[in-house]
Short mmCIF file of C-alpha atoms in Angstrom, two decimals:
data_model
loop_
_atom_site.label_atom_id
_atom_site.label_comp_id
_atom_site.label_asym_id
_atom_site.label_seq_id
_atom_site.Cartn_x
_atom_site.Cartn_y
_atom_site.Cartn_z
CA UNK A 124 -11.00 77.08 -28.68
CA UNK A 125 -11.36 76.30 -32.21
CA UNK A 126 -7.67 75.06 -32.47
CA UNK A 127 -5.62 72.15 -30.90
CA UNK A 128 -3.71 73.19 -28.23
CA UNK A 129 -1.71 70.46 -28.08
CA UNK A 130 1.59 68.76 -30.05
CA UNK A 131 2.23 64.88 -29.59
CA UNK A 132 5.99 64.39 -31.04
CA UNK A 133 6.75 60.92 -32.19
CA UNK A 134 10.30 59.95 -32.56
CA UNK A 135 12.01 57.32 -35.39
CA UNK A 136 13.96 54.51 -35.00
CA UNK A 137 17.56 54.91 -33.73
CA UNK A 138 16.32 57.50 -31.58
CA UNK A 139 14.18 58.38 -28.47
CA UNK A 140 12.46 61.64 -27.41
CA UNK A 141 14.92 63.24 -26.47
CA UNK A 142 15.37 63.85 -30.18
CA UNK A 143 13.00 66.51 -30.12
CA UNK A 144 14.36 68.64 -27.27
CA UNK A 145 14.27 71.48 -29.22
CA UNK A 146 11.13 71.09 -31.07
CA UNK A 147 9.55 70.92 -27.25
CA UNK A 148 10.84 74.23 -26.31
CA UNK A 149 10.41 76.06 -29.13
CA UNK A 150 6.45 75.29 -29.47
CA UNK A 151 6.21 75.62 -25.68
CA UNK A 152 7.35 79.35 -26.60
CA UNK A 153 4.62 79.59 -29.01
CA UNK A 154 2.06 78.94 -25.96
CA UNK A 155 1.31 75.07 -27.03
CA UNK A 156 1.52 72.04 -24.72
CA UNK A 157 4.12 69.45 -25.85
CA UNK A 158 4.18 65.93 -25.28
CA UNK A 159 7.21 63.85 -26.73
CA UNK A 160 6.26 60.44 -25.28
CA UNK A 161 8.98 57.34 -25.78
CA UNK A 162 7.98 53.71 -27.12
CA UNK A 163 7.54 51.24 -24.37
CA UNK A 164 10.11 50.30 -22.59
CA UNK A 165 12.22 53.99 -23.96
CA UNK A 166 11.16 55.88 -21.14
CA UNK A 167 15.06 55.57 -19.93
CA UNK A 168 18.00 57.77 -21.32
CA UNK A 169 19.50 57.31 -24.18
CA UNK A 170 22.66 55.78 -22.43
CA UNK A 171 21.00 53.24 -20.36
CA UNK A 172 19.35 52.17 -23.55
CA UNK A 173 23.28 51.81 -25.42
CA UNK A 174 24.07 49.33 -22.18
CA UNK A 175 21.00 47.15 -22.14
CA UNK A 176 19.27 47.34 -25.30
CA UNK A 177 17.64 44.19 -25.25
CA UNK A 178 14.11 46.19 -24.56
CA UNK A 179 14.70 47.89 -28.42
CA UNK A 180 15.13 44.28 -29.58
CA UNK A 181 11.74 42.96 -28.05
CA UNK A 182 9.68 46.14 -28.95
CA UNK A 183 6.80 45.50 -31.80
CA UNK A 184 5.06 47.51 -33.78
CA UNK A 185 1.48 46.65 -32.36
CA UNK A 186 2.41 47.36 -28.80
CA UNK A 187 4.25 51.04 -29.61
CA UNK A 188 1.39 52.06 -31.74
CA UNK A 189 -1.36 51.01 -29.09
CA UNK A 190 1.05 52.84 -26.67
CA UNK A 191 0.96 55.91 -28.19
CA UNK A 192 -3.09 55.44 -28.99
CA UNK A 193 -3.20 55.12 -25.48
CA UNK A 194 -1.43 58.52 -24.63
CA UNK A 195 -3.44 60.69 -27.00
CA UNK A 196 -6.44 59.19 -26.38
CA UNK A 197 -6.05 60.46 -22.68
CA UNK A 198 -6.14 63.91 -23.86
CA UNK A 199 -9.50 65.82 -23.27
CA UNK A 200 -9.21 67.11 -26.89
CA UNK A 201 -7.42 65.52 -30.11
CA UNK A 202 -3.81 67.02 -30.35
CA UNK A 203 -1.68 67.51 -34.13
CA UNK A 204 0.66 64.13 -34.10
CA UNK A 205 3.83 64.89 -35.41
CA UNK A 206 6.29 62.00 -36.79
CA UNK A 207 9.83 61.68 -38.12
CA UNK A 208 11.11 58.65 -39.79
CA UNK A 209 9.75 55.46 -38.47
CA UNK A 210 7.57 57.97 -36.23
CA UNK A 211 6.06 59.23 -39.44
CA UNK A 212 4.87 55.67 -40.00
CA UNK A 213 3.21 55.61 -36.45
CA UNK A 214 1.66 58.77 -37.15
CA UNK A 215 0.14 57.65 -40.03
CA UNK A 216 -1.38 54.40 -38.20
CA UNK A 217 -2.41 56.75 -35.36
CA UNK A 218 -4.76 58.71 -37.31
CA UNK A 219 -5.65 55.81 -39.75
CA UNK A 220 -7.16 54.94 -36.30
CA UNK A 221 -9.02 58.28 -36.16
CA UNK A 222 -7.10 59.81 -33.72
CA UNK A 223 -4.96 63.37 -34.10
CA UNK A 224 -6.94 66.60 -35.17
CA UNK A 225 -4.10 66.78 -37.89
CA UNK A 226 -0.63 64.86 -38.69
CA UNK A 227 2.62 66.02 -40.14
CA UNK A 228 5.27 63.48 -41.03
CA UNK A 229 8.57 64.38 -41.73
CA UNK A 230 11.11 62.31 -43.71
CA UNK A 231 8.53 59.20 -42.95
CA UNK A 232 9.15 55.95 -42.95
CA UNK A 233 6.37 54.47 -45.20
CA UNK A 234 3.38 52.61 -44.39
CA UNK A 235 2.87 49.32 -46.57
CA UNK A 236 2.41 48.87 -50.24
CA UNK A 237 5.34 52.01 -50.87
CA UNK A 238 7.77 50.30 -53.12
CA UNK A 239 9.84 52.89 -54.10
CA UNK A 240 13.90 51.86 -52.46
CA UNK A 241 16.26 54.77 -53.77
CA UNK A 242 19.50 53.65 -53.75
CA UNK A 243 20.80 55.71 -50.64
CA UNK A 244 18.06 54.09 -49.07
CA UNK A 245 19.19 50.58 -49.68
CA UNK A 246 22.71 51.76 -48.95
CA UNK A 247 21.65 53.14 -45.48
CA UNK A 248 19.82 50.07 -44.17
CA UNK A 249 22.33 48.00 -45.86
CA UNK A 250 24.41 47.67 -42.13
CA UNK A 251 21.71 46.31 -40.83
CA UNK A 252 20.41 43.91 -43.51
CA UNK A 253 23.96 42.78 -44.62
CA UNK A 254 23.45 40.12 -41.68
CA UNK A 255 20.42 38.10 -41.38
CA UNK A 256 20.78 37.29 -37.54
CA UNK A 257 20.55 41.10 -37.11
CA UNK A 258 16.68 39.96 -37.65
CA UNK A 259 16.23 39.49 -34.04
CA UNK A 260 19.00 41.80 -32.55
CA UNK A 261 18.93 45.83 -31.76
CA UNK A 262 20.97 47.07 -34.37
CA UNK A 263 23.25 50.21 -34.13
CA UNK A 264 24.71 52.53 -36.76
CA UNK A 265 28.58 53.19 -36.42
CA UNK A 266 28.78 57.36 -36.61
CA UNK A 267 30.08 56.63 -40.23
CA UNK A 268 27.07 54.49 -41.08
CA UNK A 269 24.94 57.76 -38.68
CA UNK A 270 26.43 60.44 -41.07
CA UNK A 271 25.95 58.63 -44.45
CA UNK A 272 21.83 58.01 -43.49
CA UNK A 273 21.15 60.94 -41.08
CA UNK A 274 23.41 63.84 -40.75
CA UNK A 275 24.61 63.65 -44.65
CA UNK A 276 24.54 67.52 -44.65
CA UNK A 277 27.06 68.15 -41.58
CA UNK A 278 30.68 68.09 -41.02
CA UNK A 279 31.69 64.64 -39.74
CA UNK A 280 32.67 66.54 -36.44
CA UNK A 281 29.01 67.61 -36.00
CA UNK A 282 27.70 64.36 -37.10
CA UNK A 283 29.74 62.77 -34.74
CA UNK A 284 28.69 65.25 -31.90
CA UNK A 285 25.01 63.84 -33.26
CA UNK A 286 25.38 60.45 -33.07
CA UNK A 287 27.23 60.51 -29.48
CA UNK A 288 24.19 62.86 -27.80
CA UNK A 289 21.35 61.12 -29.78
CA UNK A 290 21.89 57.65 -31.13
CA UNK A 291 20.86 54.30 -30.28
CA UNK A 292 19.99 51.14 -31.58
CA UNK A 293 16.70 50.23 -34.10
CA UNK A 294 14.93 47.01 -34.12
CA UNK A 295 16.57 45.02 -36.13
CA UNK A 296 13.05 42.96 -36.69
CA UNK A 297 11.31 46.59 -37.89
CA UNK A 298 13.68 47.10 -40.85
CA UNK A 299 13.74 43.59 -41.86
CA UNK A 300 9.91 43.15 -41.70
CA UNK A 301 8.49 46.72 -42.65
CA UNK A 302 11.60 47.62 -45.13
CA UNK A 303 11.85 44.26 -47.02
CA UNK A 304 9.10 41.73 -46.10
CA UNK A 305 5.56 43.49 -45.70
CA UNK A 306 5.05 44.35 -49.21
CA UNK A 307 5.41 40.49 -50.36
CA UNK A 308 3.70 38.76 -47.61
CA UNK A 309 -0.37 37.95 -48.52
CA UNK A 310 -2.66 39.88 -46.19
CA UNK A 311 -2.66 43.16 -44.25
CA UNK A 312 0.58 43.49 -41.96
CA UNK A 313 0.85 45.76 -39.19
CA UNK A 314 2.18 48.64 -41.32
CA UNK A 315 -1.00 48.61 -43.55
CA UNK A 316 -3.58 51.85 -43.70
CA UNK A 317 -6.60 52.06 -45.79
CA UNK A 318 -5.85 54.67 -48.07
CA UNK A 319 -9.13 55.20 -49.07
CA UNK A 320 -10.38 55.79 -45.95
CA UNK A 321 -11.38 59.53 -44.34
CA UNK A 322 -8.68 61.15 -41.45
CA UNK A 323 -7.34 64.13 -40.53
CA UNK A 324 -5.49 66.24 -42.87
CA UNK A 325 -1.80 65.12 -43.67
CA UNK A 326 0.66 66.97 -44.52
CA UNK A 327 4.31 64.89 -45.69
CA UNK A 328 7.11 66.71 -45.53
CA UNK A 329 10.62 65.56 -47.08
CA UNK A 330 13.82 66.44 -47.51
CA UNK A 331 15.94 67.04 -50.46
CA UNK A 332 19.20 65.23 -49.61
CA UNK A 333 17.86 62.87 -47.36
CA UNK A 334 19.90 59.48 -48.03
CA UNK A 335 17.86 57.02 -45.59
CA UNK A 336 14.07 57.99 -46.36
CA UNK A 337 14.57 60.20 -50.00
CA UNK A 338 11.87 62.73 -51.07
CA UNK A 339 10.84 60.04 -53.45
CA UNK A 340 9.35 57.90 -51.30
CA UNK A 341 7.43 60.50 -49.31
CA UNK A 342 5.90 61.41 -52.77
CA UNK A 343 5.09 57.87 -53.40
CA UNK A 344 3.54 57.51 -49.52
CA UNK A 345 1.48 60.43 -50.32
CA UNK A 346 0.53 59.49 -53.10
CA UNK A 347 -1.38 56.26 -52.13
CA UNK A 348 -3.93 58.69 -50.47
CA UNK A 349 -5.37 59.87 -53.64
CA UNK A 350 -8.63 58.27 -52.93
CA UNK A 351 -8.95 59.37 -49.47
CA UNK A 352 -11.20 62.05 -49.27
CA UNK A 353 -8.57 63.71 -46.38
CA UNK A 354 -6.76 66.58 -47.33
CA UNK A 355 -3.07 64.88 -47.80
CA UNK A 356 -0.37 67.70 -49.14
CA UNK A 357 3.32 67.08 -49.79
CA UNK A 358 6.11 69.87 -48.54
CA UNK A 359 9.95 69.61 -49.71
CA UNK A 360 12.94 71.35 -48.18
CA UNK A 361 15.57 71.91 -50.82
CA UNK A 362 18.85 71.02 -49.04
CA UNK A 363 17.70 69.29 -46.01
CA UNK A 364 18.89 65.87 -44.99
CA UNK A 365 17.34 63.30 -42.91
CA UNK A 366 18.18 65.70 -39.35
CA UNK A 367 16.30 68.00 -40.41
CA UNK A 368 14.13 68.68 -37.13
CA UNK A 369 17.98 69.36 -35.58
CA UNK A 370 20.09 70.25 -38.63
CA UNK A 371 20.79 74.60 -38.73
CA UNK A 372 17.84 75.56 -39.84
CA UNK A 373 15.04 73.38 -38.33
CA UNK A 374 13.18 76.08 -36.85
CA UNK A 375 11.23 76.75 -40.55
CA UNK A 376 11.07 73.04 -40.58
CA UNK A 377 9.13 73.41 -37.14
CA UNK A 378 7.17 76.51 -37.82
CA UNK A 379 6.19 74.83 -41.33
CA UNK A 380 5.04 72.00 -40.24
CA UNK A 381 2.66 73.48 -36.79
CA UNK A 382 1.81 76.09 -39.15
CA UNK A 383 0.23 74.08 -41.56
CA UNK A 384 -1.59 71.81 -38.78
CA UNK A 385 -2.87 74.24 -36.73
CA UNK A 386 -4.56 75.85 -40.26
CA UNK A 387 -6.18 72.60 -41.47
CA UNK A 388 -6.64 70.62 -38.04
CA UNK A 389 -10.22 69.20 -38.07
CA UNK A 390 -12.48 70.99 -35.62
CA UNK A 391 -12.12 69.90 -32.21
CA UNK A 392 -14.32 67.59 -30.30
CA UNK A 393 -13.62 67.50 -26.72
CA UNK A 394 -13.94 64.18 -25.10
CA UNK A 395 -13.93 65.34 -21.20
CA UNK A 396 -15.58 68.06 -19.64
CA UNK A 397 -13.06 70.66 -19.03
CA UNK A 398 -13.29 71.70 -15.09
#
């Protein structure tokens, strides 16, 4: 095989895997092996998580990202890591630490030193930043707050329909930390990549009318790689807001983005004998 053959799906924040259902499925169909694994402690459904959501609260970025390290590194060959939103930012760390064949991150979060905050960014983290004790709380989007930073693009009916199937809370300590602090603290915080430094090819992909992570700071996040020697490209979807891997029409956001991963995925290494 000269190929992955295998798709590791990384979810964002105010979500859990079961955000992907679809995606699953529809590369399944297209012979691949899927995994969509949860952060620690997510492994539950999405409504036992709205009635005790103390484990979102506690989770850190260290432990999720040596989590899912720990899950790919498993597999007898290296897989393409997919991320959306905060899962694009995991993504990125992931193969910063070598792993992945290739990456694709869609509507990413971004990884330190990104200083670009669109307004409709700063709008649709305001809810949670508008209250400092928040800081150390799982914080939840009303479905008003949902449509205005996710589902922009849909009818507040379907947002609504969104938010009730697929929504819970974010770390409150992730969006204070990683969306206000790490660019002003000294030192290396655990959002930082070297940019400079060789990985699998990249490919960003954003969307248009996305309120909560705009195209312009997927540019800017792409743009930090210039010195990498990586192949890092950048994708846009006129139109698309930040559902786009469930919004009508996420099935060419899909095909673009295994598409372009299977075509510039490093050649695989195997790590375990197959039997």
């Amino acid at each position: 095989m000269s190929t992955p053959d295998t798709v590791v799906l990384v979810h964002g924040l105010w979500m859990t895997p079961r955000s992907w259902e679809h995606w699953v499925t529809h590369y399944e169909a297209k012979g691949m092996r899927v995994l969509a694994p949860a952060y620690p402690g997510f492994e539950v459904e999405v409504e036992a998580l709205r009635e005790d959501p103390q484990v979102i609260a506690d989770l850190t970025v260290p432990a999720t990202v040596d989590h899912l390290a720990a899950v790919i590194s498993a597999l007898d060959a290296p897989p393409v890591i997919m991320g959306h939103s905060f899962g694009g930012t995991l993504t990125q760390l992931l193969l910063a630490r070598g792993l992945g064949a290739a990456g694709v991150v869609i509507d990413s979060a971004p990884t330190e030193g990104v200083r670009v905050t669109p307004v409709s960014q700063a709008r649709s983290l305001f809810p949670a930043l508008k209250n400092p004790a928040t800081r150390h709380r799982a914080v939840a989007f009303t479905p008003e707050e949902f449509h205005y930073a996710f589902t922009n693009t849909l009818s507040a009916e379907d947002s609504r329909a969104a938010w009730e199937r697929y929504a819970i809370a974010a770390p409150g300590y992730w969006i204070w930390e990683y969306g206000l602090f790490a660019n002003f603290k000294p030192g290396h915080q655990d959002t930082w990549v070297d940019y400079s430094a060789d990985r699998a090819p990249l490919l960003f992909i954003g969307g248009e009318k996305d309120h909560i992570m705009p195209p312009a700071v997927n540019r800017s996040n792409a743009k930090h790689y210039a010195k990498s020697p990586a192949l890092t490209e950048y994708h846009e979807f006129a139109g698309r807001d930040h559902w786009t891997c469930a919004a009508p029409g996420w099935e060419a956001v899909a095909d673009t983005a295994l598409d372009w991963a299977l075509e510039h995925a490093k050649p695989l290494q195997r790590t375990a004998v197959e039997g």
